[in-house]
JSON list of C-alpha atoms in Angstrom, two decimals:
[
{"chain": "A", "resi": 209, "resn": "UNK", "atom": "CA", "xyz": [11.03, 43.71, 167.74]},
{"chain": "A", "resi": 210, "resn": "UNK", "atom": "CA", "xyz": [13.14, 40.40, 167.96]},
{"chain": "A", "resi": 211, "resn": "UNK", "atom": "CA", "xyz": [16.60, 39.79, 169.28]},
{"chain": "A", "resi": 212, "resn": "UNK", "atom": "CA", "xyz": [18.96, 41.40, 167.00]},
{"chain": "A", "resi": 213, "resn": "UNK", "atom": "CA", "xyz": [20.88, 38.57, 165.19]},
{"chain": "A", "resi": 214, "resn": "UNK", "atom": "CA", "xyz": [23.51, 39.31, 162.26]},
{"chain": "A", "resi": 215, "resn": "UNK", "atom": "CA", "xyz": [25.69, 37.32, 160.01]},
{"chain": "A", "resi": 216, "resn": "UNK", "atom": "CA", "xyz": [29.90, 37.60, 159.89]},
{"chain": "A", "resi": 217, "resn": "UNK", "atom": "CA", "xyz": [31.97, 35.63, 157.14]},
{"chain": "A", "resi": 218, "resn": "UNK", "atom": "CA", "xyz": [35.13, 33.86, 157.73]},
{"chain": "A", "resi": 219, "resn": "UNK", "atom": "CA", "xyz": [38.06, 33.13, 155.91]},
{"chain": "A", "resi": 220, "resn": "UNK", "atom": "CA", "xyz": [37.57, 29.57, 154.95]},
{"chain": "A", "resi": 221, "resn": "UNK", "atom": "CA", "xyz": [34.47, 30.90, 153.53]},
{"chain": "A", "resi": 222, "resn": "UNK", "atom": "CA", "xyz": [31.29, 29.93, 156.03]},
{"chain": "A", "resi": 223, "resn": "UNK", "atom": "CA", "xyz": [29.35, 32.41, 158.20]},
{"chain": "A", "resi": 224, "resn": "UNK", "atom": "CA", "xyz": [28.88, 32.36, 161.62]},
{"chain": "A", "resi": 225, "resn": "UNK", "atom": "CA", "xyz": [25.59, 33.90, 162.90]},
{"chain": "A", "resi": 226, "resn": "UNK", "atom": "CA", "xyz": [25.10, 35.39, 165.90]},
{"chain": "A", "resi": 227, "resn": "UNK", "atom": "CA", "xyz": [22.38, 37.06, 168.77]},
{"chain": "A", "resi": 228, "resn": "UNK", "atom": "CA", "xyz": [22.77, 39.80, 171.41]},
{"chain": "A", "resi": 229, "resn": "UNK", "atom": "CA", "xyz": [21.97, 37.11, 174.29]},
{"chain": "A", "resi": 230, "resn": "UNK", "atom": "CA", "xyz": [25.04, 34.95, 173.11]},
{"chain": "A", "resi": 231, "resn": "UNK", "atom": "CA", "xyz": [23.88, 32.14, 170.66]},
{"chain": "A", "resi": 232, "resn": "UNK", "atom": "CA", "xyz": [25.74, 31.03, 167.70]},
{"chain": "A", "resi": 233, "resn": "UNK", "atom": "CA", "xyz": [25.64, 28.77, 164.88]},
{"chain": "A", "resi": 234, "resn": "UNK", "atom": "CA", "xyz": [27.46, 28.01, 161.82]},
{"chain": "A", "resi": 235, "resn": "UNK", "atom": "CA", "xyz": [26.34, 27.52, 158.38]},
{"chain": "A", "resi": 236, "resn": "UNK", "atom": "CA", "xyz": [27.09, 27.95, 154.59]},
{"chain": "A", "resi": 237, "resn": "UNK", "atom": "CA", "xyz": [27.56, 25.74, 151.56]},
{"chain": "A", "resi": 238, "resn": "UNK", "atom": "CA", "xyz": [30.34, 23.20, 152.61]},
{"chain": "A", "resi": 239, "resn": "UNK", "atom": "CA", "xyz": [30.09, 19.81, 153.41]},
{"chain": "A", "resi": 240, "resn": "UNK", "atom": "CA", "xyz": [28.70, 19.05, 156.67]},
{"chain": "A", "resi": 241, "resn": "UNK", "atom": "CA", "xyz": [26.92, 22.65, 157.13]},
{"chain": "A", "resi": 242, "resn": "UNK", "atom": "CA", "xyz": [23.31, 24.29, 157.24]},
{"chain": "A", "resi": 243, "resn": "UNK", "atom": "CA", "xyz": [22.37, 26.53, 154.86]},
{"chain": "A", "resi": 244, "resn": "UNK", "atom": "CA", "xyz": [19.95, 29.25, 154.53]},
{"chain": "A", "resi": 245, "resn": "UNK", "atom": "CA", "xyz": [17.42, 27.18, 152.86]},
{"chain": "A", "resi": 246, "resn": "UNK", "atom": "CA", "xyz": [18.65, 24.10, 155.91]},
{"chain": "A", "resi": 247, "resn": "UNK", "atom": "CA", "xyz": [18.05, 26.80, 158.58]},
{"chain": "A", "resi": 248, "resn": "UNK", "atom": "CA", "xyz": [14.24, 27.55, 157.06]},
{"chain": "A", "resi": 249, "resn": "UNK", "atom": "CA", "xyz": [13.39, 24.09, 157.51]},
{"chain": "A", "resi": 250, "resn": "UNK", "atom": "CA", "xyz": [15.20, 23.94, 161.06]},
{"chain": "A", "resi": 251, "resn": "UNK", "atom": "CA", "xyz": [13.47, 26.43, 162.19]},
{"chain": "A", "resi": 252, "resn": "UNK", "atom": "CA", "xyz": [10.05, 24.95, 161.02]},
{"chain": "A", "resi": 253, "resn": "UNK", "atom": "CA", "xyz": [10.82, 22.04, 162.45]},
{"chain": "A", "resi": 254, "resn": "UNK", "atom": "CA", "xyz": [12.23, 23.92, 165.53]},
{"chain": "A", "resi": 255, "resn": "UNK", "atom": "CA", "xyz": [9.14, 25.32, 166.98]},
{"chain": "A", "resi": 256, "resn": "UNK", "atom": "CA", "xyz": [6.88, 22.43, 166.12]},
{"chain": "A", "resi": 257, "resn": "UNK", "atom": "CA", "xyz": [9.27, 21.15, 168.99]},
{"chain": "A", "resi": 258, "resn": "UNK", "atom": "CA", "xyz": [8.83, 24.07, 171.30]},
{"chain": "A", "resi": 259, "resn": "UNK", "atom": "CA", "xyz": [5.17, 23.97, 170.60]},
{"chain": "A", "resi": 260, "resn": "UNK", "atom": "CA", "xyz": [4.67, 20.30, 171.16]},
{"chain": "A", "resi": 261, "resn": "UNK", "atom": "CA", "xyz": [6.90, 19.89, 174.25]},
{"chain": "A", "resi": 262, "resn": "UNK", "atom": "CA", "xyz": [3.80, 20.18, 176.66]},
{"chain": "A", "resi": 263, "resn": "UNK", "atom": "CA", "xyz": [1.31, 18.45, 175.51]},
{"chain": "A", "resi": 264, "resn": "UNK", "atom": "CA", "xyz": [3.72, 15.81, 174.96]},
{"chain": "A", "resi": 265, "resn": "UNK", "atom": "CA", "xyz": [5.23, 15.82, 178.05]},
{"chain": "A", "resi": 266, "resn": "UNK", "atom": "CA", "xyz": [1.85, 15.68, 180.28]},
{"chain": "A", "resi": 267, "resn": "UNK", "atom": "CA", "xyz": [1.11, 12.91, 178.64]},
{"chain": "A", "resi": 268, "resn": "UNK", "atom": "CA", "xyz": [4.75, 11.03, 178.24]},
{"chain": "A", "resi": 269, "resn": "UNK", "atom": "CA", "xyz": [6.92, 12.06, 181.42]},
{"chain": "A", "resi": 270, "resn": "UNK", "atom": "CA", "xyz": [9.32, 14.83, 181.31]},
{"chain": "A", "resi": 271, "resn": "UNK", "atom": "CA", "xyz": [12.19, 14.54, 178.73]},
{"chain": "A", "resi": 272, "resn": "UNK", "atom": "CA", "xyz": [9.92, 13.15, 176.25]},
{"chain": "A", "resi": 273, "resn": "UNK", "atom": "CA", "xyz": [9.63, 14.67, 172.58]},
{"chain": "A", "resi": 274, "resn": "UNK", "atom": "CA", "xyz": [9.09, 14.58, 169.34]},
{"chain": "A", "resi": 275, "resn": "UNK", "atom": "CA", "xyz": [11.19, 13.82, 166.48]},
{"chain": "A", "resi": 276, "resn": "UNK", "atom": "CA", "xyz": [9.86, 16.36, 163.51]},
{"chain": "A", "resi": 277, "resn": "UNK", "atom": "CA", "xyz": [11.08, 16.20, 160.26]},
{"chain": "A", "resi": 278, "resn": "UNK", "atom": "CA", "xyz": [10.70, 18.57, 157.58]},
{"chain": "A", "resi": 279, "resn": "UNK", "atom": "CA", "xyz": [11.02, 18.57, 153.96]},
{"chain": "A", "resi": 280, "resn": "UNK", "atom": "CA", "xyz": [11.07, 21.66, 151.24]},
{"chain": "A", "resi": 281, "resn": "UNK", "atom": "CA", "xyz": [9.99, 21.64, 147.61]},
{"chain": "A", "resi": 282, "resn": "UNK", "atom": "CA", "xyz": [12.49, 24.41, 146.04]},
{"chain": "A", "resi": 283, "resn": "UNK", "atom": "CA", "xyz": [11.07, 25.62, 142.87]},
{"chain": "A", "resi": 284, "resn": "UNK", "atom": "CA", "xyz": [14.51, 26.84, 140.50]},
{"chain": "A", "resi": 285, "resn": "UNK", "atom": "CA", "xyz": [12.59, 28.91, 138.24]},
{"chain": "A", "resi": 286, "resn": "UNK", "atom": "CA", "xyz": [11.35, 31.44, 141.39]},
{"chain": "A", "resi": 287, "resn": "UNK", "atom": "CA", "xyz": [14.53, 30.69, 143.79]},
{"chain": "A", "resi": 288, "resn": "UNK", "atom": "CA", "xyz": [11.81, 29.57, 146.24]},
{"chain": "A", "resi": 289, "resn": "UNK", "atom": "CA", "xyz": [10.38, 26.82, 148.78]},
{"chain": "A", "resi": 290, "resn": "UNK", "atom": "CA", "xyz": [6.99, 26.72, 147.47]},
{"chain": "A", "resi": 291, "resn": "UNK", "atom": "CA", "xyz": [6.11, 24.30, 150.51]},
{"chain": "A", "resi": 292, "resn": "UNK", "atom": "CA", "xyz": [7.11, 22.22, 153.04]},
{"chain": "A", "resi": 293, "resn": "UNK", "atom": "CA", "xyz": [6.28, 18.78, 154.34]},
{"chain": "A", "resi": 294, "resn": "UNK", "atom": "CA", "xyz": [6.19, 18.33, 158.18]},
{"chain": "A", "resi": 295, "resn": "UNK", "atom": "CA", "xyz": [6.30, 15.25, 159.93]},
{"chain": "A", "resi": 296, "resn": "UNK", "atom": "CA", "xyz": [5.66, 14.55, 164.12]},
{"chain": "A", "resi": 297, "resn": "UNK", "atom": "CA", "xyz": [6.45, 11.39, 165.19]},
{"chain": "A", "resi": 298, "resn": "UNK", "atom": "CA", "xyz": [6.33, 10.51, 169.05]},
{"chain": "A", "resi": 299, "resn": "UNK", "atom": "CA", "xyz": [7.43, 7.60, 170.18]},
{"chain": "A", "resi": 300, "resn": "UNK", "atom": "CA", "xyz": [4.87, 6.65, 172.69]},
{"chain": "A", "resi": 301, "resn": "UNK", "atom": "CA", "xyz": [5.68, 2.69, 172.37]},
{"chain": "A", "resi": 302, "resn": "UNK", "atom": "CA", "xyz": [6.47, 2.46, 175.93]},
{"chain": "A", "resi": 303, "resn": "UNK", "atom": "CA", "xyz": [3.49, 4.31, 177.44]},
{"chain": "A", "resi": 304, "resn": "UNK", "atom": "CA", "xyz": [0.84, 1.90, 176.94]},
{"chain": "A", "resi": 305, "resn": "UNK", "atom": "CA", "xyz": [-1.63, 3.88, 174.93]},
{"chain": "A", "resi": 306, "resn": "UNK", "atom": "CA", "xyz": [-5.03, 3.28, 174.12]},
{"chain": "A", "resi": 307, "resn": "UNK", "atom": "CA", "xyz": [-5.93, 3.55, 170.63]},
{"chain": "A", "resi": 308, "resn": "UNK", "atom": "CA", "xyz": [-8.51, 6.60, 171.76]},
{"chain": "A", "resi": 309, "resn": "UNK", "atom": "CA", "xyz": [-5.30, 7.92, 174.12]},
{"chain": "A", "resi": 310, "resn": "UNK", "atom": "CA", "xyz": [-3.03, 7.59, 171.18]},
{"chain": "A", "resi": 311, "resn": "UNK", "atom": "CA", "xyz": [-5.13, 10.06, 168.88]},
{"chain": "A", "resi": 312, "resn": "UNK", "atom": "CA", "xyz": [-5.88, 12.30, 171.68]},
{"chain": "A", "resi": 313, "resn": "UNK", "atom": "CA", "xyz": [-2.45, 13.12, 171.68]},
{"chain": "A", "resi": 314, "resn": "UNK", "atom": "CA", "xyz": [-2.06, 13.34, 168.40]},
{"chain": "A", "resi": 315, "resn": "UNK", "atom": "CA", "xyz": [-5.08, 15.90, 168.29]},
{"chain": "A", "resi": 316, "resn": "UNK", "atom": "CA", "xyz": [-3.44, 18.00, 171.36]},
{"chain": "A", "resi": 317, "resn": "UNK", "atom": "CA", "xyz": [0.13, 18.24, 169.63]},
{"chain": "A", "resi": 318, "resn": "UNK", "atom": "CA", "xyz": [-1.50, 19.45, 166.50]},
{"chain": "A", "resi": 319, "resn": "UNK", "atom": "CA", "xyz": [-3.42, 21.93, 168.66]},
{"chain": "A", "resi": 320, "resn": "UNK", "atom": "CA", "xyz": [-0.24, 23.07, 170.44]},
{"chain": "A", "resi": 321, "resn": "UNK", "atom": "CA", "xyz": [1.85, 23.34, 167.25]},
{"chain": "A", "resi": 322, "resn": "UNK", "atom": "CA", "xyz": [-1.25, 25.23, 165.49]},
{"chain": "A", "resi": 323, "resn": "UNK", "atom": "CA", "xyz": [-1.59, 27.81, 167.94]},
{"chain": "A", "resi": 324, "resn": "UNK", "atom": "CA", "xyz": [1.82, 28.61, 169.27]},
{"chain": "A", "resi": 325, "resn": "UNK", "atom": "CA", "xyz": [4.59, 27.99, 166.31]},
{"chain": "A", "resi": 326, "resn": "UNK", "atom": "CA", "xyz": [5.43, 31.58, 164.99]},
{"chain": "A", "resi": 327, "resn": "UNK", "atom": "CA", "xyz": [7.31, 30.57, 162.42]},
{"chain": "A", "resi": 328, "resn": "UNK", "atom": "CA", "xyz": [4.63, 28.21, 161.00]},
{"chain": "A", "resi": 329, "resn": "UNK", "atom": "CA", "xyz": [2.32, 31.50, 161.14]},
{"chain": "A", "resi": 330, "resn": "UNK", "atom": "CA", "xyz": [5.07, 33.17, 159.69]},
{"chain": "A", "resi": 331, "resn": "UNK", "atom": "CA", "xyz": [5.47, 30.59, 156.40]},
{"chain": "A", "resi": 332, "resn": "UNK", "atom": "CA", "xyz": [1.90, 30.55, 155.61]},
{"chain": "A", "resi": 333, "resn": "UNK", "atom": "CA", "xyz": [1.29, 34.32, 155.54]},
{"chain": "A", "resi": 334, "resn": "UNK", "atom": "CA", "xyz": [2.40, 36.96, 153.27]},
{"chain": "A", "resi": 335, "resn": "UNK", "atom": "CA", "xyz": [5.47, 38.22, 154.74]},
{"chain": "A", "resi": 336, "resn": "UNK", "atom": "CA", "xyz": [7.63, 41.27, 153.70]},
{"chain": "A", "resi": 337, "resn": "UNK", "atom": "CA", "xyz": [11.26, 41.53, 154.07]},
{"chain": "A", "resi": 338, "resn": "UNK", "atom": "CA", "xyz": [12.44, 44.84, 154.11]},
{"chain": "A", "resi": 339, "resn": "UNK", "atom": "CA", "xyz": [16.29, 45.96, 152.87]},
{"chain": "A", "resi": 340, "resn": "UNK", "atom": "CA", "xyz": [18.39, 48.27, 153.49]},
{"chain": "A", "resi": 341, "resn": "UNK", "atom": "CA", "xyz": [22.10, 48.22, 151.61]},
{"chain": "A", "resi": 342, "resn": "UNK", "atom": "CA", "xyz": [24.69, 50.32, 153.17]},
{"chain": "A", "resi": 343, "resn": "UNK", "atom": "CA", "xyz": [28.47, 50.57, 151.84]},
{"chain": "A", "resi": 344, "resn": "UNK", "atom": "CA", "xyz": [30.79, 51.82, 154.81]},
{"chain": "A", "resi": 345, "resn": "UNK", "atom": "CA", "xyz": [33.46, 53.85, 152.76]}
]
């Protein structure tokens, strides 16, 4: 199992979420917030980052990442993303790479993010969500 995480709502009508080990981020409908559908894509976009960070890195210098940006088709008749669009762009303009280099890179990112991003695994497989409802009276 996970890190627990849960959900509280405040007055001026946003959440907060939150996780045993201390993290916290806010999010909702407003202006200037994530939400739910925001915090999919994050999340997507998220651990292409975590994924990517080495191979990047080895190849870059430390501190050096990519910029991944990702895009949902929502589909109103299901209430659903019915896909997303991911897009990895490193910024390798200063390091001087060989065309061969460049797509060896490339090839070793897409490697990294393939194997190691859970919640890419996660969006392409079947995945139930179980539910429990309980009214505290």
């Amino acid at each position: 199992m996970g890190k627990r995480l849960w959900v509280e709502r405040n007055k001026d009508g946003s959440w907060d979420a939150f996780s045993d080990d201390g993290a916290h981020i806010k999010f909702g409908k407003g202006r200037g917030q994530f939400t739910p559908g925001d915090l999919m894509k994050v999340a997507l976009a998220g651990c292409a980052a975590l994924s990517s960070q080495f191979a990047v890195e080895h190849t870059l210098g430390e501190g050096k990442g990519a910029k991944i940006v990702v895009d949902g088709t929502y589909d109103a008749d299901s209430d659903a993303y019915v896909g997303f669009d991911e897009q990895v762009v490193i910024d390798a303009t200063d390091a001087g790479l060989s065309d061969e280099d460049a797509e060896k890179l490339a090839d070793r990112v897409s490697r990294h993010i393939e194997k190691g991003c859970t919640v890419k695994h996660t969006y392409v497989e079947p995945t139930p969500v179980r539910m429990n409802v309980t009214v505290k009276h």
